[in-house]
Coordinates of C-alpha atoms and ligand atoms in Angstrom, one line a residue:
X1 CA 140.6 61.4 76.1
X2 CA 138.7 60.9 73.1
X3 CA 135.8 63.3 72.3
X4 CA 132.6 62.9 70.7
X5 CA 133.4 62.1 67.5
X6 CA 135.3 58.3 68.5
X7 CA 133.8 55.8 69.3
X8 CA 135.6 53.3 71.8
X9 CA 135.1 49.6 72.4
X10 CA 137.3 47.2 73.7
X11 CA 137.6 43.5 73.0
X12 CA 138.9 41.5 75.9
X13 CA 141.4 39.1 75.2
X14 CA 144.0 37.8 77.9
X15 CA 147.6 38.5 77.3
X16 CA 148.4 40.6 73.7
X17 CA 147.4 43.9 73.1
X18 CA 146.9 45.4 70.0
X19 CA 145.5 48.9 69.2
X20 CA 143.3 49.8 66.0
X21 CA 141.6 52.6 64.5
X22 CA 138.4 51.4 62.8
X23 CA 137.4 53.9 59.8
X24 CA 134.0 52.7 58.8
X25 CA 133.5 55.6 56.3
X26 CA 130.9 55.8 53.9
X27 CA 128.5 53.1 51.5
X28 CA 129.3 49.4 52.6
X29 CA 132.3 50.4 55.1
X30 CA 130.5 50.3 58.0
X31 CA 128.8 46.6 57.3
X32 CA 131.9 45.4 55.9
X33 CA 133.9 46.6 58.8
X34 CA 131.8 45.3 61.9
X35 CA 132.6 42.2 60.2
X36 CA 135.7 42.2 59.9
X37 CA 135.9 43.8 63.6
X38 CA 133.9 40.7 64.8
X39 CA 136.4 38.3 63.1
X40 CA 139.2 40.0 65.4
X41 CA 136.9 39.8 68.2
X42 CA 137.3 35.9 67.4
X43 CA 140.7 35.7 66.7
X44 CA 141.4 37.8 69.9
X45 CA 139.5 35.4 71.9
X46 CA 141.5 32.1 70.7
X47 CA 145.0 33.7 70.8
X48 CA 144.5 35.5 74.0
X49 CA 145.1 39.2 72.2
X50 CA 143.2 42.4 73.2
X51 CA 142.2 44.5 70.5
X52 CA 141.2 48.0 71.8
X53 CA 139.0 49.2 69.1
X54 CA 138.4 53.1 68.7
X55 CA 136.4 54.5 65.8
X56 CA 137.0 58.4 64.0
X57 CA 135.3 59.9 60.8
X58 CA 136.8 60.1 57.5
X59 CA 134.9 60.5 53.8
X60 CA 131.2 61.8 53.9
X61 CA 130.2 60.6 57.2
X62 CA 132.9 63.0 58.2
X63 CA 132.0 65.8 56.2
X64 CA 128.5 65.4 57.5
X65 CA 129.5 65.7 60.8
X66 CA 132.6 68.1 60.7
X67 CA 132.6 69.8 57.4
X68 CA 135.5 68.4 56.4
X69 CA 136.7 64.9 54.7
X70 CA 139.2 64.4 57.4
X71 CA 138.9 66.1 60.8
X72 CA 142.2 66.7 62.4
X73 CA 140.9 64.1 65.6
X74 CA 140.9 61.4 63.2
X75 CA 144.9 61.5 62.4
X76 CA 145.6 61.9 65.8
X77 CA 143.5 58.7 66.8
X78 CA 144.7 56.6 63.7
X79 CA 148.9 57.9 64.9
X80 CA 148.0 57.0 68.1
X81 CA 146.9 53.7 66.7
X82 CA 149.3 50.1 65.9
X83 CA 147.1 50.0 62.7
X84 CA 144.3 51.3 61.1
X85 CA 141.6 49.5 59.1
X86 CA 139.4 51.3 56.7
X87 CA 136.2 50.4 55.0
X88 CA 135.6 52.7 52.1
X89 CA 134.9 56.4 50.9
X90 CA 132.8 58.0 48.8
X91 CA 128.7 59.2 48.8
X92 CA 126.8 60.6 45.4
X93 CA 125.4 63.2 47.3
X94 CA 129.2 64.6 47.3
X95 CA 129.7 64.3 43.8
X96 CA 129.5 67.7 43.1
X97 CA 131.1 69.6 45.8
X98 CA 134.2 71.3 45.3
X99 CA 137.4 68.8 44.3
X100 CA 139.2 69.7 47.9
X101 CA 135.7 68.9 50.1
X102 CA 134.8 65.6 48.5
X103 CA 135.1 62.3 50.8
X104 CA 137.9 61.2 48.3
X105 CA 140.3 63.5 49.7
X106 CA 139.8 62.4 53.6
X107 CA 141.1 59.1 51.7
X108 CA 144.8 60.7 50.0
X109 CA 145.0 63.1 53.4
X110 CA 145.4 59.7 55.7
X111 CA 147.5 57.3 53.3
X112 CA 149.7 60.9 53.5
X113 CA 149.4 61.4 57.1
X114 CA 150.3 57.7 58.1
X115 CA 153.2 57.5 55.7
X116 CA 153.3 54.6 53.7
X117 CA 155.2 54.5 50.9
X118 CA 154.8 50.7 49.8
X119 CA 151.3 49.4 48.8
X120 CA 150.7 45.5 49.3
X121 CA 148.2 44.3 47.3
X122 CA 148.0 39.9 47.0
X123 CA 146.3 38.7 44.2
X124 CA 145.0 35.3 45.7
X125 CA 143.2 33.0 43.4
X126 CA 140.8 31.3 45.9
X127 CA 140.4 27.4 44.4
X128 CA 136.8 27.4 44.5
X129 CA 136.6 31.0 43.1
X130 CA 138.8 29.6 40.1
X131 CA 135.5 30.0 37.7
X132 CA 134.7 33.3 38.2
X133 CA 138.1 34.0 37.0
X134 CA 138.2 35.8 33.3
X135 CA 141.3 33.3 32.7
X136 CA 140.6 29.7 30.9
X137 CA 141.6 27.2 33.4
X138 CA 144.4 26.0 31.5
X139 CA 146.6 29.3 32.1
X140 CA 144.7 29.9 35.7
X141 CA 146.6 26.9 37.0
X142 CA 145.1 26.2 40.5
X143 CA 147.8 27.6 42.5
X144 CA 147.9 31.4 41.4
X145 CA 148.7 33.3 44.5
X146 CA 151.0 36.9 44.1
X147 CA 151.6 39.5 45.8
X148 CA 152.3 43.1 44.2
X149 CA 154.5 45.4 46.2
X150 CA 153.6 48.8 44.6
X151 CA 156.2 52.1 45.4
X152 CA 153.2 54.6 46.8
X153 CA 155.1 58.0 47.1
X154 CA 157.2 58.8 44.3
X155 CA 157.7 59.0 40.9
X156 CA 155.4 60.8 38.3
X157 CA 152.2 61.1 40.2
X158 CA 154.2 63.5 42.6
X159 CA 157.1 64.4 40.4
X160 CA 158.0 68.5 39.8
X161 CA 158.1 70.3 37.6
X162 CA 154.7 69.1 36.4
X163 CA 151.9 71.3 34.8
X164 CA 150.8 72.6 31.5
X165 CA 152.8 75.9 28.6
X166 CA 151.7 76.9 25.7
X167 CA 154.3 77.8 23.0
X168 CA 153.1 79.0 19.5
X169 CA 149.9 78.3 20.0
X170 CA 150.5 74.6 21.0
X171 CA 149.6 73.3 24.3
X172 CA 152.0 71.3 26.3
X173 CA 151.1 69.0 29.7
X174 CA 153.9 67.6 31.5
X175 CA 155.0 65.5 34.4
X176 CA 157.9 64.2 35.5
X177 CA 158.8 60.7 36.4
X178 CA 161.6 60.7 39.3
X179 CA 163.2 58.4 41.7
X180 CA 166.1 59.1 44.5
X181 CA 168.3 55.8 45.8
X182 CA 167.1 56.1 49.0
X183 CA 162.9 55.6 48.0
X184 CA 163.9 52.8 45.9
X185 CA 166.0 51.6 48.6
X186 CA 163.3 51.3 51.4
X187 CA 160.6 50.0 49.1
X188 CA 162.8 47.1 47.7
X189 CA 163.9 46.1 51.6
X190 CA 159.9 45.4 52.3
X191 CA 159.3 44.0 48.6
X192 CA 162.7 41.5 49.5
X193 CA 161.2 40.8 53.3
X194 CA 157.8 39.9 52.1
X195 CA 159.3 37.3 49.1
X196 CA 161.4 36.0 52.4
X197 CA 158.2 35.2 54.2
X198 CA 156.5 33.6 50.9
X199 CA 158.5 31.7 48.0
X200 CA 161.5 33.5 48.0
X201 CA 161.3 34.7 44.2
X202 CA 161.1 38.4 43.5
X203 CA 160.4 40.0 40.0
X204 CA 161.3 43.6 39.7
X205 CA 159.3 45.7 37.4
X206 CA 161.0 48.5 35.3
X207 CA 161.4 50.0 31.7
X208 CA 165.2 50.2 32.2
X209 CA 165.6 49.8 28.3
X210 CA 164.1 53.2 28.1
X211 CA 164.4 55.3 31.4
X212 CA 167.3 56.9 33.1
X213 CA 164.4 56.6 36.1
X214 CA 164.3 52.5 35.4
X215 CA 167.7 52.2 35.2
X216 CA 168.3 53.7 39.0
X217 CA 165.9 51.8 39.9
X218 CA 167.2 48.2 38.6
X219 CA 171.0 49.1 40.0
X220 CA 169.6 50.1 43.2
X221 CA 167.2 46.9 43.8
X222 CA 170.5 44.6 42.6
X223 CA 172.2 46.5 45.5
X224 CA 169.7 45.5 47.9
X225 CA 169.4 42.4 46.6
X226 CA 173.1 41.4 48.4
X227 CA 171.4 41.9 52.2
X228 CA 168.9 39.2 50.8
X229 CA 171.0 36.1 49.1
X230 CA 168.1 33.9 49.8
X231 CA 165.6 35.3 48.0
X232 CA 165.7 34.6 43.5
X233 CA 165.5 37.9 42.1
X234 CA 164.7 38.3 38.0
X235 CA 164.4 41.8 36.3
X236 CA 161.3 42.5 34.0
X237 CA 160.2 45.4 31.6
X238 CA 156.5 46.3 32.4
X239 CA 155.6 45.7 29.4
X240 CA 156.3 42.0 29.3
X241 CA 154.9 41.4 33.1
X242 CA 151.4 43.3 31.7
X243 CA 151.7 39.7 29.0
X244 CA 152.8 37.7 31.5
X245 CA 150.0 38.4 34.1
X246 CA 147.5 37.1 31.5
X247 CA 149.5 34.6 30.1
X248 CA 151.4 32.6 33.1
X249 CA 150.1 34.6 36.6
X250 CA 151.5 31.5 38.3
X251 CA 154.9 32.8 37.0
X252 CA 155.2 35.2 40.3
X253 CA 155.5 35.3 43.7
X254 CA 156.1 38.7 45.1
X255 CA 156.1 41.8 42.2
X256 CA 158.2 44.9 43.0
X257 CA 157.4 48.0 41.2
X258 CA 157.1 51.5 41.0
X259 CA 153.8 54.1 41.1
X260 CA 152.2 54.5 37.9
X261 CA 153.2 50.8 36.5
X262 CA 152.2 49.4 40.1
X263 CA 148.8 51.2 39.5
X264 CA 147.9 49.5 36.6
X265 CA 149.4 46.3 37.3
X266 CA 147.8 46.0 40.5
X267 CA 144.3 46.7 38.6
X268 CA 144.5 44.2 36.1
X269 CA 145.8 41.5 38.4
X270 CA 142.6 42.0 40.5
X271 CA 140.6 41.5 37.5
X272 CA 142.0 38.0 37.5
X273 CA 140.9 36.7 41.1
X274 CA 136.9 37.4 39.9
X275 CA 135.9 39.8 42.6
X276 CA 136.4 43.4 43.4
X277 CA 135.2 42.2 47.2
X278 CA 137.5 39.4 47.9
X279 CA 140.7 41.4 48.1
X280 CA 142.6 43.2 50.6
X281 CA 145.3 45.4 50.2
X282 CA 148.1 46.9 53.0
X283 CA 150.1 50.1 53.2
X284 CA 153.2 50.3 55.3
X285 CA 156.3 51.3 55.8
X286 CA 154.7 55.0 57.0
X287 CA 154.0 55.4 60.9
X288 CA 151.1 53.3 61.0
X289 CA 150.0 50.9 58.3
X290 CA 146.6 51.4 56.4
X291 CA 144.8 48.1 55.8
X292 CA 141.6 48.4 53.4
X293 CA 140.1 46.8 51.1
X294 CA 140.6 47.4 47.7
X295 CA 136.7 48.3 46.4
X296 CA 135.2 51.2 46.6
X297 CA 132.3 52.3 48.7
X298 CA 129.7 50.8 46.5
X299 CA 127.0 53.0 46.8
X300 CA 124.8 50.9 44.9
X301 CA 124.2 48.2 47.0
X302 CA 124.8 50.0 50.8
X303 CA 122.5 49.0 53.7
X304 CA 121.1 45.7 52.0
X305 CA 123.5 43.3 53.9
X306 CA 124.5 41.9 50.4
X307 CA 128.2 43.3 50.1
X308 CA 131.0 41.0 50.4
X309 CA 132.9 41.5 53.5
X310 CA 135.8 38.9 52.9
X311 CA 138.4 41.6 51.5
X312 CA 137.8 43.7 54.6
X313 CA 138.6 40.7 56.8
X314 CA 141.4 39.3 54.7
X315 CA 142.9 43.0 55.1
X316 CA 142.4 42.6 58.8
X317 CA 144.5 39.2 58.1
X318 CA 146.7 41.8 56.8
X319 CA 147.0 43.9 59.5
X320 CA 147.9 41.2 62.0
X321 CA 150.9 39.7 59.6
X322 CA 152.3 42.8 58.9
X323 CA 151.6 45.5 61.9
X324 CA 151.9 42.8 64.4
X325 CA 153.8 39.3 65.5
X326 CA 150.0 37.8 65.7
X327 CA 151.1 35.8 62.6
X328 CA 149.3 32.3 63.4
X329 CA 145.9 34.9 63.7
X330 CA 146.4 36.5 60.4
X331 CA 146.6 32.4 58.9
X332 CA 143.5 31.8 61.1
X333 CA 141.9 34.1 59.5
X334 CA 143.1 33.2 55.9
X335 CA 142.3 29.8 56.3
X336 CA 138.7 30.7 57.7
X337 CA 137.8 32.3 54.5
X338 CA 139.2 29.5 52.1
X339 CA 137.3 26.8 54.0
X340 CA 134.1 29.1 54.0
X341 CA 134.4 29.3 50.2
X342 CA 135.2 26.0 49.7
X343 CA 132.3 25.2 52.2
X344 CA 130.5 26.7 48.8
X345 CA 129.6 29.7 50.7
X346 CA 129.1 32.7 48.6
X347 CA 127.8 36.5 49.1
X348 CA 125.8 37.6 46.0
X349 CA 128.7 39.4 43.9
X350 CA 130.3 36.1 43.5
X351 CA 127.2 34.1 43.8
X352 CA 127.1 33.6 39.9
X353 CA 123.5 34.0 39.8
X354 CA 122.8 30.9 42.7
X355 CA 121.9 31.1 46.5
X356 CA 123.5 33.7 48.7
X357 CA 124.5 34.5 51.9
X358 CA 124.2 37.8 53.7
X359 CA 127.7 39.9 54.6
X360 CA 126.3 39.8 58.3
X361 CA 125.9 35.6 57.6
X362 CA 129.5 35.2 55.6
X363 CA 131.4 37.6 58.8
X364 CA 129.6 35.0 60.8
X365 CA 130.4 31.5 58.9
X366 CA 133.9 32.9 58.8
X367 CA 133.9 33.3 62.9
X368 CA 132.9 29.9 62.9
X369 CA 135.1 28.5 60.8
X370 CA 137.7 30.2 63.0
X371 CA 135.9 29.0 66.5
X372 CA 135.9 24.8 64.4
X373 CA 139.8 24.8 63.0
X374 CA 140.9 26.3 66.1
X375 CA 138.8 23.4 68.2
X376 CA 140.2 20.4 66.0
X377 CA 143.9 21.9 66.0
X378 CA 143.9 21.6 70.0
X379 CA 141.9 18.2 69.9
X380 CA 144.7 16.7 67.6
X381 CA 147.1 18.0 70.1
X382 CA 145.4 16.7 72.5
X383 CA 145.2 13.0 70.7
Ligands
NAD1 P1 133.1 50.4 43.9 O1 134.3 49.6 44.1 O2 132.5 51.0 45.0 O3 132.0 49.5 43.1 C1 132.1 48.9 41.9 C2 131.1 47.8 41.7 O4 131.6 46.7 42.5 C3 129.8 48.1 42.2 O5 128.8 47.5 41.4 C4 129.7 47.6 43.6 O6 128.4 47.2 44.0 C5 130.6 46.4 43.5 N1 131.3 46.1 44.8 C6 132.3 46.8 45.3 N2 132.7 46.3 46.5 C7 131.9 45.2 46.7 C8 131.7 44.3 47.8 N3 132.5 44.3 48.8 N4 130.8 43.4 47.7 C9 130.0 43.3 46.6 N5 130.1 44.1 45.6 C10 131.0 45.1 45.6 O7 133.5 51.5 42.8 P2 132.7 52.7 42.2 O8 131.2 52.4 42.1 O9 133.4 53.2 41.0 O10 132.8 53.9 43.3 C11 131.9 54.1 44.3 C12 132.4 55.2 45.3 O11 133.6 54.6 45.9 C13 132.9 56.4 44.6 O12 132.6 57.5 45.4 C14 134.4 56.3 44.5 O13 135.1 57.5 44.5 C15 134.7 55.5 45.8 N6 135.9 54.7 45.8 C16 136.5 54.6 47.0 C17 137.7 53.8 47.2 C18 138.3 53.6 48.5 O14 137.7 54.0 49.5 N7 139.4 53.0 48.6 C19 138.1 53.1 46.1 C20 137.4 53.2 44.8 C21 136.3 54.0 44.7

């Protein structure tokens, strides 16, 4: 039985079932969520799927209430879960508390506690977003669509011996940068599925003219490679994919790579699509995938009904293509948003300065556009 702390709703549908922890968190996450949880609601009601819905605590709405980032209920609701969706973390008021207490933390406690070690991040150049792109047209292309596989456990964020000695006077800091077979091996399987499910072409990231680490990495990914003959598979040095990115985005379909280059890749390919709020972003591969956003909780602009909820839905898109067989819901869901934009709908962050709609009004237009392609796809049936 759940206590207090959870909320519970369930969303009747007829046939599926489908549980999800909702972490609303702190700033924008609980607007941005309820619309995304809506859009399911939608979703649920066309492909006859029941979502049971329960809510926990994490970030400074948890502290508030428990004193802690990450109350021990909340990772037993989210294991118990198919999938959880987050909204965001993080409150000013926390700022200054103690590095271990702040809402941050309730954030790198649950990506640990559900496990996943590969990060999905797409970068999806909506068509009628194309202008709020930092590219020129020309190199934009109107078809840039990648997806960023990002290793999410290893290497030298978590690599020992790390720390700092002082010899002679002279300060040293140092990490190390380490990878076994086997998390290369499980990474690349999911990187190799995912290219299966787009355009079959798979560019593997690594400095392999430089690092023992690299050079593991590129045997081990040819290895795999065998289980997956269908899929094209090219080998690039980081450096030249960081050119490439700004130069010929359109080059990629599905990016494999590990931590710290997956880190920064992943930034500066969002850059490209315009909009901190448009994008999603997956972790799997643990017990239970993690589907959020990948903004922040934008304190600046909380409780206005002006934040951009389509990243939270597109992550719920997410959840359903990779934490479920509800495929044809997740490309409901997808579509919904590209015909909403194209519709010329916009929230303010990607408004350019020009009318607006509210994230309670785009969660809504979205649901619509659901409820209409869903009505003319059975009436042509029906024809
Ligand atoms: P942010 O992503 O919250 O905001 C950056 C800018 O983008 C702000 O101007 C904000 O208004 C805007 N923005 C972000 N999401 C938007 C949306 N959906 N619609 C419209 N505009 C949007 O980053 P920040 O300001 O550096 O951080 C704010 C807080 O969020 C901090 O406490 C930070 O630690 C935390 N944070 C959390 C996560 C997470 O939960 N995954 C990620 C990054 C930052």
């Amino acid at each position: 039985m759940l206590s207090a702390s959870c909320k519970f709703v369930l969303i009747r549908g007829k046939i599926l079932f489908m549980k999800i922890t909702v972490l609303e968190g702190d700033g924008i996450g609980p607007e941005i969520t309820s619309e995304a949880v809506k859009v399911l609601q939608a979703v649920g009601n066309i492909y006859d799927i029941n979502f049971e819905i329960s809510y926990a605590a994490i970030g400074g709405d948890a502290i508030r209430k428990f004193d802690t980032p990450l109350p021990q209920e909340t990772i037993d609701v989210c294991l118990a879960s198919d999938a959880v969706l987050l909204g965001a973390v993080g409150v000013p008021e926390f700022d200054t508390i103690a590095p271990e207490k702040r809402p941050e933390q309730g954030l790198l406690k649950i990506r640990k506690a559900l496990g996943g070690f590969a990060n999905l991040r797409p970068a999806k150049i909506y068509k009628s977003l194309a202008d709020a792109s930092p590219l020129r047209p020309e190199i934009l292309g109107n078809n840039t669509d990648f997806l960023i596989v990002r290793e999410l456990l290893g290497s030298i964020y978590f690599g020992e011996p790390r720390g700092y000695e002082e010899n002679d006077g002279n300060r040293k800091g140092y990490n190390t940068m380490s990878y076994t077979v086997s998390e290369v091996e499980r990474v690349a399987h999911i990187a190799f599925q995912a290219a299966q499910k787009r355009n079959k072409r798979l560019a593997s990231v690594d400095k392999a003219n430089v690092l023992e680490t690299s050079r593991l990495w590129r045997e081990t990914v040819i290895n795999v490679a065998k289980s997956y003959p269908d899929v094209k598979l090219e080998h690039l040095y980081v450096d030249a994919t960081a050119m490439m990115l700004v130069t010929n985005p359109n080059h990629f379909d599905v990016i494999l790579t590990e931590n710290m280059f997956g880190d920064i890749l992943s930034d500066e390919a969002s850059v490209l699509t315009g909009s901190l709020g448009m994008l999603p972003s997956a972790t799997i591969g643990g017990k239970v995938g993690l589907y959020e956003p990948i903004h922040g909780s934008a304190p600046d602009i909380a409780g206005q009904n002006i934040a951009n909820p389509c990243g939270t839905i597109a992550s719920a898109a997410m959840m359903l293509r990779f934490s479920s067989e509800y495929q044809e819901a997740a490309t409901a869901i997808e579509n919904a948003i590209e015909k909403v934009l194209e519709q010329g709908y916009r929230t303010k962050d990607i408004a350019r300065g020009g009318e607006f709609v509210s994230t309670v009004e785009m969660g809504e237009l979205i649901v619509k556009a659901i409820t209409e392609n869903s009505a003319s796809r059975s009436n042509s049936q029906t024809v």
